[in-house]
Amino acid sequence: MSETWMIAGGWMAAGLTIFLFSFLYRDNPFFKAAEHLYLGAGMGWWFQVYLFNIWKPKVWEPLLSGDFFVLIPAVLGLSLVTQFIPRISWISRYGFTFMMGYGAGLAIPATLSTDFMSQIAGAIQPFTALATMTPMMIFNSLVVAGGTICVLFYFFFSVEHKGAVKKISNIGIYFLMIYFGAAFGNTVMARFSLLYGRFDDLYTFSGANYFYASQILLIALVAYFILHSFLGGKKTEEEEPAH
Amino acid sequence: MTKNKIKALIILLLTAGPVLAVAGGKAAPGTIDGFTAVDMPYDAGASVLLKWPVGPSDSADASYVVYGSSLAEGGWRKGEEFVATAKTCKDINLPFWAWDSGEAQHALKVELNTLFGDIPPGTPLKFKAQLLRKGSVEAESPAVDAASKSNWFRLDRLNNLLFLLVMIVIFFWAVSHAKRKGLFIRRIAGLDAIDEAIGRATEMGKPIFYVPGIGTMSSISTIASAFILGEVSKKVAQYDSDIKIPHYDPIVMTVCKEIVKQSYLEAGRPDSYREDMNFFVSADQFSYAASVDGMISREKPAACFFMGYFMAESLLLAEVGAASGAIQIAGTDIESQLPFFFTACDYTLIGEELYAAGAYLSKEPMLVSALKVQDFGKLVVMASVSLGIVLVSLGTKLHWDFFVRVILNLFKAY
């Protein structure tokens, strides 16, 4: 790739990143442009993925090699498109029915195994090593089993939650909240690593070899916001308060 | 004379040969009797089961080595090597109703893909085993033929099947009961706010955004979301408010179109229904999020519903909705995204509450029955965990090994 294209790519990446971040301040035409570009690029990307990763290797090439069995799923898939023609849209029911059928067939045994059997076996399995367990390990296993039961009580819809049931389900909520807190922290950490990635790119594109793309674009955007607010943009915003 | 000399030489060789071999430590190896190789039961044809009796010479200082050969390639491939006291039928991980786990026989499951690479079921194979002691072969089995095959029925998963059958019976009982007498479902906090949210939108003359997430129609949360959408859109039709449903998946969009149309019909307002209430945005996760964010921030809806399957876009959507001042009700079964909805939304349906919401709102016998079956499942889990811990602890303490194994096998997942 030539240097000119590298620099152009850097400006494009820095510009789109800054335009999307500008939404944190307020909606603006630059964000809209980046949003629509992202939408279009996303659609284009998935179109070529479907075309070259699914249609070509799984339908077109088997047909050319004489494997006509692929016509069955292909026709079922195409039947979904008949939704767009009201007169024959009933054909799509065959495709939908097949999808729902195999989806349920795959999901039900797996769910039963993972949501029921594994839960029970996982809770009682540690107690098979009772002779070698330390008091702390026993306590830990009891907390896990007790937590499972309390959380299940919270999600029990057949009885009104009052009295003892309410107390048990409240303990379940504490277990849930501890989990959610841990999950929140974990996910936020992961998101920060994505943010650092964008900042790292902006830093890279702020170098002289990219003609200070990040700084120039950032200054230009700030200048736009200042000018826009002086030229009546703020008034328009005030006329349409959020609530 | 010469004949006599030759005879004497032959006799000498025949008698002295074995004596010399023993003296040199190279005795002919013994035979491992009863060595068999059969198809591994209850699998898809990817393994073979080798069995032979435990012998008196099996001790910790000896080891067994198994060899396999495919007729196509020829030659022997070395398989697993293990201490001669290990690998009995007890070590095969199959439940008691499908497998005799005595310790009288050695049993070894040979994964064919590991030993031979990618070979189809039914390929003719040969197997043999050797008993090694101090580096020399003490005994060897004859080579036996074997071929794996795909099995139709997994007897080892019988417990799962029986449990499923019990669930099905309870489901049909619950459907019949719900149709005759109705079934009780406790109040779900958050759902009462739906009326409030729709009323607010009507008063303010602003639209409602219903975001069904990025799941496909095979996702349970998306199916639950579709049921809730039916009830929400019915109320929207009654209040003559406006609802917008941006979609990520075209099939979900098609289903939702039918649901909303039906709801408007049931509410007696078919004239108010518009085809563009449901619209496709993008099948790319973050393009979808960016676009819906843009719409919410520009149109400033009075209420946002985020119900269904959500991943990383959950906070992106809910945060923009909160910033625009909308009342927000969310629900998903993706545990990692629930904390974000807690922080940014007014009401959040946690996991199974989302499934229950559809039943609670519609009172549809089929949905209510499904919920009852789930409750039964939870009851089974709670009772089994409590009782299982007591029984397993007792069995372990009293060394009732088979009893403990029975309990663990009853709840064996796959």
Coordinates of C-alpha atoms in Angstrom, one line a residue, chain B residues 31-33 52-60 62 64 84-88 103-106 131 133 138-139:
Chain B
T31 CA -0.6 -64.3 25.6
I32 CA -3.2 -61.9 26.9
D33 CA -6.4 -64.0 26.8
W52 CA -9.5 -57.8 28.5
P53 CA -9.5 -59.4 32.0
V54 CA -7.5 -58.1 34.8
G55 CA -4.7 -60.6 35.3
P56 CA -2.7 -61.7 38.4
S57 CA 0.5 -60.3 36.9
D58 CA -1.0 -56.8 36.7
S59 CA 1.1 -54.8 39.1
A60 CA 2.2 -51.2 39.5
A62 CA 4.1 -53.2 34.7
Y64 CA -0.1 -52.0 29.1
A84 CA -1.2 -52.2 34.5
T85 CA -3.4 -51.6 37.6
A86 CA -5.3 -48.8 36.0
K87 CA -8.1 -48.4 33.4
T88 CA -10.8 -50.8 34.4
E103 CA -13.2 -53.9 38.2
A104 CA -12.6 -57.4 36.8
Q105 CA -11.8 -56.2 33.4
H106 CA -9.6 -53.6 31.8
L131 CA 2.0 -56.1 28.8
R133 CA 7.6 -55.1 32.4
E138 CA 5.9 -60.0 29.0
A139 CA 2.6 -60.8 27.2

